[in-house]
Amino acid sequence: MPDLSVTYSKLRLRSPVIVASAGITGTVERLQRCEENGAGAVVTKSLFQKEVCRIAPTPRFKIVKHENTFTLYSYEQASELNPQEYAEFIFKAKQKLSIPVIASINCYTDDAWLEYSKLMEQAGADAIELNLSCPHGVHIMSGMDVIEEMVRTTKLVKNNVKIPVIPKMTPQSTNPGSDALRLDQAGADGLVMFNRFTGLDIDIEKEAPILHGGYAGHGGPWAIMYGLRWISAVSPKVKCSISASGGAMNGEDVVKYILAGASAVQVCTTVIINGYGVINKINKYLEEYMERKGYNTIDDFKGKVCSKILDMESVDRTHWAVARIDKDKCTGCGKCFTVCIYDAIKKDDGKFKVNQNCDGCGLCAELCPVKAISMVRRGEE
C-alpha cells in the first residue's frame, strides 16, 4: 500500500491532508473527528487578540452560486476563547490527539505576539500558524502593509519559540512569489499559500451588503488555479515546506497541489460542505492514484509538474488545430454559432459545420452541450 506520510514544517504527518483553521477545528471534539477521519494534522480555529473578533454574528454563511461553481462567503471570525482558555484548549487537544496540532494566532502588537506564541508552545502546540492574512481581520481591514508586517512578525515569533512558525500568506498581493521568498529568508518553517480573499456580495433589492453588512471572506473550487500558479513557481525556490490552501475540494485537487510542489494541502470548504468524511475519501483517492501511477511515497510525484511549465517564449503558437463537428451528434442547438467570433460556424441542413475561417481557439468544443465538436489537426477535418 502506498505511504501517504509527509514531512511538513519539520512535522511528520500520516497524510498530507490538513484540516484548516475554522469552526470545524474549534473544539477538541471536532479535532478528534478530523483525526478519526484520517487528517494528517489540524490547525485550530484562530485566537485573535482583538476581542470583538471573538464574537461572530449569525447567520454568517452564504453559498453564492455561480454557473458551474460556487463561493463560500462567510464572516466566521475567531475563537471565542481568551488566551488562557485557548492555551487550555490546546493542552487538552494534545492529550486527546496523536496527530500534530497547529495553533493559529492573530495579534496586532508585539507584546501579544510574544505572549500568545509562548503560551501556545507551553501548552504543547506542535507549531504556530501566523494568521495575519485573515480576509476580515485587523491587518487586512486596516489597510496596513500586510507583507511587511508578516515578515517582521515571523522573525519576532521565531526568536521567541522553538516550535515551527508558519505564516499564512494572503493572496491579495502584487507579487506572492517575492513575498514567499522573503518569508523563507525570514526563517519561516513553512508557508500556507493562501488564505481566502476579502470579498463583498450585495442584495440588489435591499441595495445593501448581505449577511452582517460588511466585507467577508470568500473562497471555493474556483480558487485552486491561483494557488497552483504560485505554488508551482515558488516551491522550487524556497527551503521551507508549503501547505496549499484554497479550492481543494477532492482527491484530484490534492494531487494537483502536490504535483505543483506542496508538501501538504489544507482543506476547509469541502469539510464544511460535505462533512468530515470527505477527508477519508481524499486519502483513498490518493492511495488509488499512487497505486495506478506506481508511486510508493508522496515525494515520488511532489513538484513533478514544475519543470514542465513553459515560459512565454517556449509556448507553441502555431495554429495547428481546427474544430470538427460530428453531424451525427450535433443537435443544431446553435451554441457554437453564437460564441464563434471568427464567423467560422455556418448552418448546414438544420445542423452546423465549420468553414475555413476557424482559428482553432477551441471554445466551441468546450461549450458544446453534447460534445459533438472535437479539435483536430488542420487538414484532418
mmCIF file of C-alpha atoms in Angstrom:
data_model
loop_
_atom_site.group_PDB
_atom_site.id
_atom_site.type_symbol
_atom_site.label_atom_id
_atom_site.label_comp_id
_atom_site.label_asym_id
_atom_site.label_seq_id
_atom_site.Cartn_x
_atom_site.Cartn_y
_atom_site.Cartn_z
ATOM 1 C CA MET A 1 0.000 0.000 0.000
ATOM 2 C CA PRO A 2 1.338 3.487 -0.821
ATOM 3 C CA ASP A 3 2.768 5.523 2.045
ATOM 4 C CA LEU A 4 0.835 8.813 2.454
ATOM 5 C CA SER A 5 3.090 10.207 5.170
ATOM 6 C CA VAL A 6 4.864 13.531 4.570
ATOM 7 C CA THR A 7 7.093 15.988 6.368
ATOM 8 C CA TYR A 8 5.647 19.478 6.643
ATOM 9 C CA SER A 9 7.353 22.254 8.611
ATOM 10 C CA LYS A 10 9.517 19.688 10.448
ATOM 11 C CA LEU A 11 6.377 17.783 11.483
ATOM 12 C CA ARG A 12 5.719 14.202 10.393
ATOM 13 C CA LEU A 13 2.155 13.752 9.121
ATOM 14 C CA ARG A 14 0.461 10.436 8.346
ATOM 15 C CA SER A 15 -1.348 12.101 5.434
ATOM 16 C CA PRO A 16 -0.769 15.354 3.518
ATOM 17 C CA VAL A 17 -4.353 16.411 4.262
ATOM 18 C CA ILE A 18 -4.548 19.098 6.958
ATOM 19 C CA VAL A 19 -7.856 20.484 8.210
ATOM 20 C CA ALA A 20 -7.585 24.260 8.102
ATOM 21 C CA SER A 21 -8.390 26.753 10.826
ATOM 22 C CA ALA A 22 -12.169 27.328 11.027
ATOM 23 C CA GLY A 23 -15.202 26.468 13.122
ATOM 24 C CA ILE A 24 -14.659 22.829 12.123
ATOM 25 C CA THR A 25 -11.493 22.860 14.293
ATOM 26 C CA GLY A 26 -12.867 24.974 17.124
ATOM 27 C CA THR A 27 -13.296 22.305 19.834
ATOM 28 C CA VAL A 28 -11.425 19.210 20.999
ATOM 29 C CA GLU A 29 -14.338 17.049 19.862
ATOM 30 C CA ARG A 30 -14.196 18.477 16.336
ATOM 31 C CA LEU A 31 -10.434 17.994 16.219
ATOM 32 C CA GLN A 32 -10.986 14.358 17.180
ATOM 33 C CA ARG A 33 -13.416 13.986 14.291
ATOM 34 C CA CYS A 34 -10.708 15.269 11.958
ATOM 35 C CA GLU A 35 -8.277 12.668 13.274
ATOM 36 C CA GLU A 36 -10.846 9.855 13.175
ATOM 37 C CA ASN A 37 -11.481 10.616 9.507
ATOM 38 C CA GLY A 38 -7.829 10.476 8.506
ATOM 39 C CA ALA A 39 -6.446 14.021 8.758
ATOM 40 C CA GLY A 40 -2.666 14.311 8.891
ATOM 41 C CA ALA A 41 -2.792 17.399 11.117
ATOM 42 C CA VAL A 42 -5.203 20.077 12.299
ATOM 43 C CA VAL A 43 -4.969 23.851 12.563
ATOM 44 C CA THR A 44 -7.098 25.154 15.399
ATOM 45 C CA LYS A 45 -9.653 27.925 14.975
ATOM 46 C CA SER A 46 -7.706 31.172 15.363
ATOM 47 C CA LEU A 47 -7.120 33.002 18.611
ATOM 48 C CA PHE A 48 -7.433 36.759 17.993
ATOM 49 C CA GLN A 49 -6.033 39.492 20.186
ATOM 50 C CA LYS A 50 -8.855 41.831 19.087
ATOM 51 C CA GLU A 51 -11.679 40.860 21.424
ATOM 52 C CA VAL A 52 -14.567 41.994 19.198
ATOM 53 C CA CYS A 53 -13.442 39.349 16.679
ATOM 54 C CA ARG A 54 -14.177 36.602 19.220
ATOM 55 C CA ILE A 55 -17.915 37.103 18.741
ATOM 56 C CA ALA A 56 -19.244 36.057 15.334
ATOM 57 C CA PRO A 57 -22.627 37.264 14.018
ATOM 58 C CA THR A 58 -25.418 34.987 12.824
ATOM 59 C CA PRO A 59 -26.116 33.978 10.168
ATOM 60 C CA ARG A 60 -22.540 34.058 8.847
ATOM 61 C CA PHE A 61 -22.502 31.658 5.888
ATOM 62 C CA LYS A 62 -23.846 32.149 2.393
ATOM 63 C CA ILE A 63 -23.428 29.842 -0.583
ATOM 64 C CA VAL A 64 -23.202 32.215 -3.545
ATOM 65 C CA LYS A 65 -23.929 30.161 -6.645
ATOM 66 C CA HIS A 66 -22.307 30.925 -9.961
ATOM 67 C CA GLU A 67 -22.752 28.967 -13.168
ATOM 68 C CA ASN A 68 -20.855 25.666 -12.708
ATOM 69 C CA THR A 69 -19.254 26.681 -9.385
ATOM 70 C CA PHE A 70 -19.909 28.474 -6.094
ATOM 71 C CA THR A 71 -18.378 30.717 -3.460
ATOM 72 C CA LEU A 72 -18.462 30.022 0.256
ATOM 73 C CA TYR A 73 -18.939 33.569 1.515
ATOM 74 C CA SER A 74 -18.570 33.843 5.269
ATOM 75 C CA TYR A 75 -17.772 36.017 8.252
ATOM 76 C CA GLU A 76 -16.895 33.368 10.795
ATOM 77 C CA GLN A 77 -14.431 35.338 12.935
ATOM 78 C CA ALA A 78 -12.231 33.888 15.680
ATOM 79 C CA SER A 79 -12.322 31.500 18.614
ATOM 80 C CA GLU A 80 -14.499 32.720 21.470
ATOM 81 C CA LEU A 81 -11.797 31.755 23.986
ATOM 82 C CA ASN A 82 -9.452 34.157 25.758
ATOM 83 C CA PRO A 83 -5.683 33.439 25.690
ATOM 84 C CA GLN A 84 -5.630 31.330 28.860
ATOM 85 C CA GLU A 85 -8.724 29.371 27.849
ATOM 86 C CA TYR A 86 -7.239 28.841 24.408
ATOM 87 C CA ALA A 87 -3.994 27.508 25.892
ATOM 88 C CA GLU A 88 -6.061 25.057 27.942
ATOM 89 C CA PHE A 89 -7.887 24.037 24.743
ATOM 90 C CA ILE A 90 -4.543 23.317 23.062
ATOM 91 C CA PHE A 91 -3.343 21.368 26.112
ATOM 92 C CA LYS A 92 -6.492 19.212 26.149
ATOM 93 C CA ALA A 93 -6.290 18.655 22.408
ATOM 94 C CA LYS A 94 -2.739 17.366 22.753
ATOM 95 C CA GLN A 95 -3.901 14.900 25.400
ATOM 96 C CA LYS A 96 -6.604 13.526 23.104
ATOM 97 C CA LEU A 97 -4.996 13.579 19.654
ATOM 98 C CA SER A 98 -1.999 11.743 18.229
ATOM 99 C CA ILE A 99 -1.688 13.904 15.083
ATOM 100 C CA PRO A 100 0.055 17.319 15.128
ATOM 101 C CA VAL A 101 -1.981 20.218 16.498
ATOM 102 C CA ILE A 102 -1.047 23.578 14.965
ATOM 103 C CA ALA A 103 -2.209 26.649 16.891
ATOM 104 C CA SER A 104 -3.398 29.628 14.825
ATOM 105 C CA ILE A 105 -2.984 33.100 16.315
ATOM 106 C CA ASN A 106 -3.685 36.649 15.157
ATOM 107 C CA CYS A 107 -2.217 39.606 17.071
ATOM 108 C CA TYR A 108 -1.509 43.239 16.289
ATOM 109 C CA THR A 109 1.011 44.224 18.998
ATOM 110 C CA ASP A 110 4.462 42.787 19.597
ATOM 111 C CA ASP A 111 3.704 42.084 23.249
ATOM 112 C CA ALA A 112 0.697 39.975 22.290
ATOM 113 C CA TRP A 113 2.636 38.047 19.612
ATOM 114 C CA LEU A 114 5.271 37.199 22.203
ATOM 115 C CA GLU A 115 2.742 36.320 24.900
ATOM 116 C CA TYR A 116 0.414 34.248 22.707
ATOM 117 C CA SER A 117 3.151 32.341 20.880
ATOM 118 C CA LYS A 118 4.882 31.405 24.147
ATOM 119 C CA LEU A 119 1.540 30.321 25.613
ATOM 120 C CA MET A 120 0.925 28.045 22.628
ATOM 121 C CA GLU A 121 4.372 26.482 22.940
ATOM 122 C CA GLN A 122 3.943 25.910 26.680
ATOM 123 C CA ALA A 123 0.501 24.383 26.079
ATOM 124 C CA GLY A 124 2.067 21.787 23.791
ATOM 125 C CA ALA A 125 1.206 23.047 20.297
ATOM 126 C CA ASP A 126 3.316 21.330 17.645
ATOM 127 C CA ALA A 127 3.625 24.521 15.585
ATOM 128 C CA ILE A 128 2.209 28.026 15.297
ATOM 129 C CA GLU A 129 0.392 29.386 12.253
ATOM 130 C CA LEU A 130 0.537 33.181 11.988
ATOM 131 C CA ASN A 131 -2.861 34.305 10.723
ATOM 132 C CA LEU A 132 -2.147 37.909 9.723
ATOM 133 C CA SER A 133 -3.952 37.293 6.425
ATOM 134 C CA CYS A 134 -7.488 36.733 7.727
ATOM 135 C CA PRO A 135 -9.689 38.252 4.969
ATOM 136 C CA HIS A 136 -11.691 40.216 7.514
ATOM 137 C CA GLY A 137 -9.043 40.554 10.243
ATOM 138 C CA VAL A 138 -7.402 43.672 11.621
ATOM 139 C CA HIS A 139 -4.366 43.563 9.309
ATOM 140 C CA ILE A 140 -6.263 43.320 6.022
ATOM 141 C CA MET A 141 -9.126 45.602 7.064
ATOM 142 C CA SER A 142 -6.915 48.363 8.498
ATOM 143 C CA GLY A 143 -5.027 48.772 5.243
ATOM 144 C CA MET A 144 -1.586 48.168 6.753
ATOM 145 C CA ASP A 145 1.254 46.641 4.724
ATOM 146 C CA VAL A 146 0.448 43.008 5.485
ATOM 147 C CA ILE A 147 3.579 41.590 3.860
ATOM 148 C CA GLU A 148 5.955 43.846 5.804
ATOM 149 C CA GLU A 149 4.093 43.009 8.995
ATOM 150 C CA MET A 150 4.179 39.287 8.215
ATOM 151 C CA VAL A 151 7.936 39.275 7.593
ATOM 152 C CA ARG A 152 8.601 41.253 10.772
ATOM 153 C CA THR A 153 6.271 39.084 12.841
ATOM 154 C CA THR A 154 7.794 35.865 11.522
ATOM 155 C CA LYS A 155 11.220 36.990 12.727
ATOM 156 C CA LEU A 156 9.789 38.145 16.065
ATOM 157 C CA VAL A 157 7.973 34.887 16.833
ATOM 158 C CA LYS A 158 10.827 32.700 15.526
ATOM 159 C CA ASN A 159 13.101 34.298 18.119
ATOM 160 C CA ASN A 160 10.535 33.677 20.862
ATOM 161 C CA VAL A 161 9.682 29.965 20.458
ATOM 162 C CA LYS A 162 11.419 26.738 19.460
ATOM 163 C CA ILE A 163 8.469 25.095 17.684
ATOM 164 C CA PRO A 164 7.890 25.650 13.933
ATOM 165 C CA VAL A 165 6.491 29.028 12.864
ATOM 166 C CA ILE A 166 4.276 29.106 9.760
ATOM 167 C CA PRO A 167 2.959 32.372 8.275
ATOM 168 C CA LYS A 168 -0.318 32.083 6.374
ATOM 169 C CA MET A 169 0.012 34.210 3.261
ATOM 170 C CA THR A 170 -2.582 36.482 1.721
ATOM 171 C CA PRO A 171 -3.450 36.102 -1.965
ATOM 172 C CA GLN A 172 -4.091 39.854 -2.047
ATOM 173 C CA SER A 173 -0.588 40.892 -3.019
ATOM 174 C CA THR A 174 1.083 42.181 -6.151
ATOM 175 C CA ASN A 175 3.809 39.532 -6.044
ATOM 176 C CA PRO A 176 3.179 36.443 -3.866
ATOM 177 C CA GLY A 177 6.320 34.845 -5.289
ATOM 178 C CA SER A 178 8.528 37.579 -3.878
ATOM 179 C CA ASP A 179 6.561 37.508 -0.609
ATOM 180 C CA ALA A 180 7.195 33.779 -0.216
ATOM 181 C CA LEU A 181 10.939 34.208 -0.747
ATOM 182 C CA ARG A 182 11.076 36.986 1.852
ATOM 183 C CA LEU A 183 9.231 34.870 4.402
ATOM 184 C CA ASP A 184 11.508 31.917 3.687
ATOM 185 C CA GLN A 185 14.542 34.144 4.271
ATOM 186 C CA ALA A 186 12.916 35.460 7.470
ATOM 187 C CA GLY A 187 13.097 31.928 8.870
ATOM 188 C CA ALA A 188 9.608 30.548 8.233
ATOM 189 C CA ASP A 189 9.487 26.794 8.769
ATOM 190 C CA GLY A 190 6.556 26.539 6.380
ATOM 191 C CA LEU A 191 4.212 28.660 4.322
ATOM 192 C CA VAL A 192 0.451 28.401 3.890
ATOM 193 C CA MET A 193 -0.467 29.538 0.379
ATOM 194 C CA PHE A 194 -3.100 31.045 0.701
ATOM 195 C CA ASN A 195 -5.796 32.438 2.971
ATOM 196 C CA ARG A 196 -9.095 33.451 1.362
ATOM 197 C CA PHE A 197 -9.775 36.680 -0.495
ATOM 198 C CA THR A 198 -11.709 39.581 1.004
ATOM 199 C CA GLY A 199 -14.995 39.999 -0.836
ATOM 200 C CA LEU A 200 -18.345 41.705 -0.909
ATOM 201 C CA ASP A 201 -21.743 40.490 -2.078
ATOM 202 C CA ILE A 202 -24.781 42.750 -2.448
ATOM 203 C CA ASP A 203 -28.515 42.203 -2.151
ATOM 204 C CA ILE A 204 -29.727 44.232 -5.134
ATOM 205 C CA GLU A 205 -33.299 44.526 -3.782
ATOM 206 C CA LYS A 206 -32.224 45.846 -0.384
ATOM 207 C CA GLU A 207 -29.308 47.650 -2.068
ATOM 208 C CA ALA A 208 -27.068 46.702 0.832
ATOM 209 C CA PRO A 209 -24.354 44.150 1.685
ATOM 210 C CA ILE A 210 -25.665 40.680 2.564
ATOM 211 C CA LEU A 211 -25.388 38.882 5.929
ATOM 212 C CA HIS A 212 -23.701 41.052 8.576
ATOM 213 C CA GLY A 213 -23.459 44.142 6.348
ATOM 214 C CA GLY A 214 -19.715 44.287 5.720
ATOM 215 C CA TYR A 215 -16.859 42.646 3.855
ATOM 216 C CA ALA A 216 -16.306 38.909 4.258
ATOM 217 C CA GLY A 217 -14.002 36.096 3.225
ATOM 218 C CA HIS A 218 -14.753 34.243 0.020
ATOM 219 C CA GLY A 219 -13.349 31.074 -1.456
ATOM 220 C CA GLY A 220 -14.381 27.932 -3.260
ATOM 221 C CA PRO A 221 -13.405 25.495 -6.020
ATOM 222 C CA TRP A 222 -12.548 28.357 -8.383
ATOM 223 C CA ALA A 223 -9.600 29.404 -6.187
ATOM 224 C CA ILE A 224 -7.392 26.390 -6.881
ATOM 225 C CA MET A 225 -5.787 27.672 -10.075
ATOM 226 C CA TYR A 226 -4.470 30.768 -8.301
ATOM 227 C CA GLY A 227 -2.809 28.572 -5.683
ATOM 228 C CA LEU A 228 -1.394 26.184 -8.286
ATOM 229 C CA ARG A 229 0.084 29.074 -10.228
ATOM 230 C CA TRP A 230 2.064 30.500 -7.308
ATOM 231 C CA ILE A 231 2.996 27.274 -5.529
ATOM 232 C CA SER A 232 4.455 25.830 -8.734
ATOM 233 C CA ALA A 233 6.542 28.998 -9.149
ATOM 234 C CA VAL A 234 7.682 29.194 -5.526
ATOM 235 C CA SER A 235 8.196 25.575 -4.426
ATOM 236 C CA PRO A 236 11.468 25.020 -6.333
ATOM 237 C CA LYS A 237 12.956 28.205 -4.841
ATOM 238 C CA VAL A 238 12.225 28.022 -1.093
ATOM 239 C CA LYS A 239 13.837 25.886 1.586
ATOM 240 C CA CYS A 240 10.727 25.715 3.769
ATOM 241 C CA SER A 241 7.798 23.457 3.019
ATOM 242 C CA ILE A 242 4.487 24.656 1.605
ATOM 243 C CA SER A 243 0.943 23.862 2.601
ATOM 244 C CA ALA A 244 -1.515 24.613 -0.185
ATOM 245 C CA SER A 245 -4.809 26.197 0.793
ATOM 246 C CA GLY A 246 -7.686 27.328 -1.380
ATOM 247 C CA GLY A 247 -10.079 25.437 -3.622
ATOM 248 C CA ALA A 248 -9.120 21.846 -2.741
ATOM 249 C CA MET A 249 -12.461 20.022 -2.756
ATOM 250 C CA ASN A 250 -11.472 16.416 -3.505
ATOM 251 C CA GLY A 251 -8.621 13.987 -4.040
ATOM 252 C CA GLU A 252 -7.874 15.168 -7.566
ATOM 253 C CA ASP A 253 -7.356 18.715 -6.292
ATOM 254 C CA VAL A 254 -4.951 17.472 -3.596
ATOM 255 C CA VAL A 255 -2.951 15.561 -6.220
ATOM 256 C CA LYS A 256 -2.700 18.724 -8.328
ATOM 257 C CA TYR A 257 -1.345 20.730 -5.415
ATOM 258 C CA ILE A 258 1.267 18.062 -4.635
ATOM 259 C CA LEU A 259 2.299 17.920 -8.296
ATOM 260 C CA ALA A 260 2.794 21.701 -8.070
ATOM 261 C CA GLY A 261 5.170 21.269 -5.123
ATOM 262 C CA ALA A 262 3.046 21.420 -1.977
ATOM 263 C CA SER A 263 4.101 19.159 0.901
ATOM 264 C CA ALA A 264 0.616 19.248 2.390
ATOM 265 C CA VAL A 265 -2.838 20.535 1.489
ATOM 266 C CA GLN A 266 -5.254 22.308 3.819
ATOM 267 C CA VAL A 267 -8.965 21.650 3.343
ATOM 268 C CA CYS A 268 -11.812 23.687 4.763
ATOM 269 C CA THR A 269 -14.748 24.454 2.452
ATOM 270 C CA THR A 270 -15.109 20.826 1.397
ATOM 271 C CA VAL A 271 -15.314 19.713 5.047
ATOM 272 C CA ILE A 272 -17.875 22.431 5.821
ATOM 273 C CA ILE A 273 -19.983 21.460 2.797
ATOM 274 C CA ASN A 274 -19.504 17.668 2.769
ATOM 275 C CA GLY A 275 -18.659 16.746 6.359
ATOM 276 C CA TYR A 276 -15.532 15.255 7.945
ATOM 277 C CA GLY A 277 -15.919 12.008 5.973
ATOM 278 C CA VAL A 278 -14.562 13.760 2.872
ATOM 279 C CA ILE A 279 -11.064 13.518 4.422
ATOM 280 C CA ASN A 280 -11.166 9.711 4.199
ATOM 281 C CA LYS A 281 -12.362 9.960 0.606
ATOM 282 C CA ILE A 282 -9.428 12.198 -0.274
ATOM 283 C CA ASN A 283 -6.949 9.781 1.335
ATOM 284 C CA LYS A 284 -8.498 6.868 -0.533
ATOM 285 C CA TYR A 285 -8.230 8.752 -3.827
ATOM 286 C CA LEU A 286 -4.561 9.497 -3.097
ATOM 287 C CA GLU A 287 -3.845 5.821 -2.478
ATOM 288 C CA GLU A 288 -5.635 4.772 -5.662
ATOM 289 C CA TYR A 289 -3.823 7.424 -7.701
ATOM 290 C CA MET A 290 -0.437 6.372 -6.345
ATOM 291 C CA GLU A 291 -1.127 2.680 -6.980
ATOM 292 C CA ARG A 292 -2.222 3.438 -10.549
ATOM 293 C CA LYS A 293 0.879 5.545 -11.175
ATOM 294 C CA GLY A 294 3.292 3.216 -9.375
ATOM 295 C CA TYR A 295 4.254 5.742 -6.694
ATOM 296 C CA ASN A 296 5.295 4.475 -3.253
ATOM 297 C CA THR A 297 5.543 7.840 -1.488
ATOM 298 C CA ILE A 298 4.184 11.368 -1.879
ATOM 299 C CA ASP A 299 7.703 12.584 -2.664
ATOM 300 C CA ASP A 300 7.689 10.399 -5.777
ATOM 301 C CA PHE A 301 5.407 12.908 -7.517
ATOM 302 C CA LYS A 302 5.735 16.050 -5.418
ATOM 303 C CA GLY A 303 6.628 19.012 -7.646
ATOM 304 C CA LYS A 304 6.719 16.844 -10.763
ATOM 305 C CA VAL A 305 4.850 19.393 -12.886
ATOM 306 C CA CYS A 306 7.137 22.356 -12.097
ATOM 307 C CA SER A 307 9.812 21.570 -14.684
ATOM 308 C CA LYS A 308 7.153 21.077 -17.362
ATOM 309 C CA ILE A 309 5.652 24.579 -17.147
ATOM 310 C CA LEU A 310 6.580 26.567 -20.256
ATOM 311 C CA ASP A 311 7.719 30.180 -20.228
ATOM 312 C CA MET A 312 6.286 32.748 -22.638
ATOM 313 C CA GLU A 313 8.970 32.179 -25.245
ATOM 314 C CA SER A 314 8.541 28.392 -25.288
ATOM 315 C CA VAL A 315 4.780 28.227 -25.887
ATOM 316 C CA ASP A 316 3.868 26.709 -29.281
ATOM 317 C CA ARG A 317 1.976 29.488 -31.056
ATOM 318 C CA THR A 318 1.352 27.731 -34.369
ATOM 319 C CA HIS A 319 -2.357 27.450 -35.220
ATOM 320 C CA TRP A 320 -2.321 23.722 -35.817
ATOM 321 C CA ALA A 321 -5.835 22.993 -34.565
ATOM 322 C CA VAL A 322 -9.247 23.305 -36.180
ATOM 323 C CA ALA A 323 -12.738 22.382 -34.977
ATOM 324 C CA ARG A 324 -14.622 19.414 -36.408
ATOM 325 C CA ILE A 325 -18.362 18.874 -35.873
ATOM 326 C CA ASP A 326 -19.777 15.349 -35.800
ATOM 327 C CA LYS A 327 -23.106 15.766 -37.605
ATOM 328 C CA ASP A 328 -24.455 12.563 -36.079
ATOM 329 C CA LYS A 329 -24.085 14.062 -32.600
ATOM 330 C CA CYS A 330 -24.964 17.670 -33.480
ATOM 331 C CA THR A 331 -28.438 18.668 -32.277
ATOM 332 C CA GLY A 332 -28.480 22.014 -34.081
ATOM 333 C CA CYS A 333 -28.690 23.986 -30.838
ATOM 334 C CA GLY A 334 -26.519 26.776 -32.270
ATOM 335 C CA LYS A 335 -24.312 27.307 -29.220
ATOM 336 C CA CYS A 336 -21.183 27.058 -31.373
ATOM 337 C CA PHE A 337 -22.576 29.601 -33.822
ATOM 338 C CA THR A 338 -23.385 32.026 -31.002
ATOM 339 C CA VAL A 339 -19.913 32.007 -29.414
ATOM 340 C CA CYS A 340 -17.718 31.934 -32.540
ATOM 341 C CA ILE A 341 -16.182 35.378 -33.136
ATOM 342 C CA TYR A 342 -14.383 34.207 -36.300
ATOM 343 C CA ASP A 343 -17.532 33.637 -38.374
ATOM 344 C CA ALA A 344 -16.391 30.035 -38.801
ATOM 345 C CA ILE A 345 -19.649 28.233 -37.946
ATOM 346 C CA LYS A 346 -22.382 28.005 -40.566
ATOM 347 C CA LYS A 347 -25.790 26.329 -40.593
ATOM 348 C CA ASP A 348 -25.935 23.257 -42.815
ATOM 349 C CA ASP A 349 -29.238 21.440 -43.327
ATOM 350 C CA GLY A 350 -30.507 22.108 -39.795
ATOM 351 C CA LYS A 351 -27.144 21.439 -38.183
ATOM 352 C CA PHE A 352 -23.781 23.203 -38.249
ATOM 353 C CA LYS A 353 -20.416 22.882 -39.942
ATOM 354 C CA VAL A 354 -17.012 24.578 -39.697
ATOM 355 C CA ASN A 355 -15.541 26.625 -42.546
ATOM 356 C CA GLN A 356 -12.016 27.804 -43.385
ATOM 357 C CA ASN A 357 -12.243 30.799 -41.033
ATOM 358 C CA CYS A 358 -11.731 28.575 -37.955
ATOM 359 C CA ASP A 359 -8.928 29.970 -35.774
ATOM 360 C CA GLY A 360 -8.590 26.810 -33.666
ATOM 361 C CA CYS A 361 -9.305 28.538 -30.360
ATOM 362 C CA GLY A 362 -11.280 25.560 -29.015
ATOM 363 C CA LEU A 363 -14.100 27.481 -27.334
ATOM 364 C CA CYS A 364 -16.890 25.836 -29.332
ATOM 365 C CA ALA A 365 -15.633 22.381 -28.351
ATOM 366 C CA GLU A 366 -15.579 23.385 -24.696
ATOM 367 C CA LEU A 367 -19.129 24.748 -24.749
ATOM 368 C CA CYS A 368 -20.885 22.187 -26.973
ATOM 369 C CA PRO A 369 -23.521 20.627 -24.684
ATOM 370 C CA VAL A 370 -23.459 17.235 -26.443
ATOM 371 C CA LYS A 371 -19.688 17.047 -27.115
ATOM 372 C CA ALA A 372 -20.216 16.963 -30.870
ATOM 373 C CA ILE A 373 -17.142 19.123 -31.541
ATOM 374 C CA SER A 374 -13.528 17.969 -31.364
ATOM 375 C CA MET A 375 -10.244 19.711 -32.106
ATOM 376 C CA VAL A 376 -8.146 18.044 -34.814
ATOM 377 C CA ARG A 377 -5.045 18.930 -36.835
ATOM 378 C CA ARG A 378 -5.594 21.146 -39.848
ATOM 379 C CA GLY A 379 -6.085 19.005 -42.928
ATOM 380 C CA GLU A 380 -7.689 16.189 -40.890
ATOM 381 C CA GLU A 381 -11.048 17.870 -40.511
#
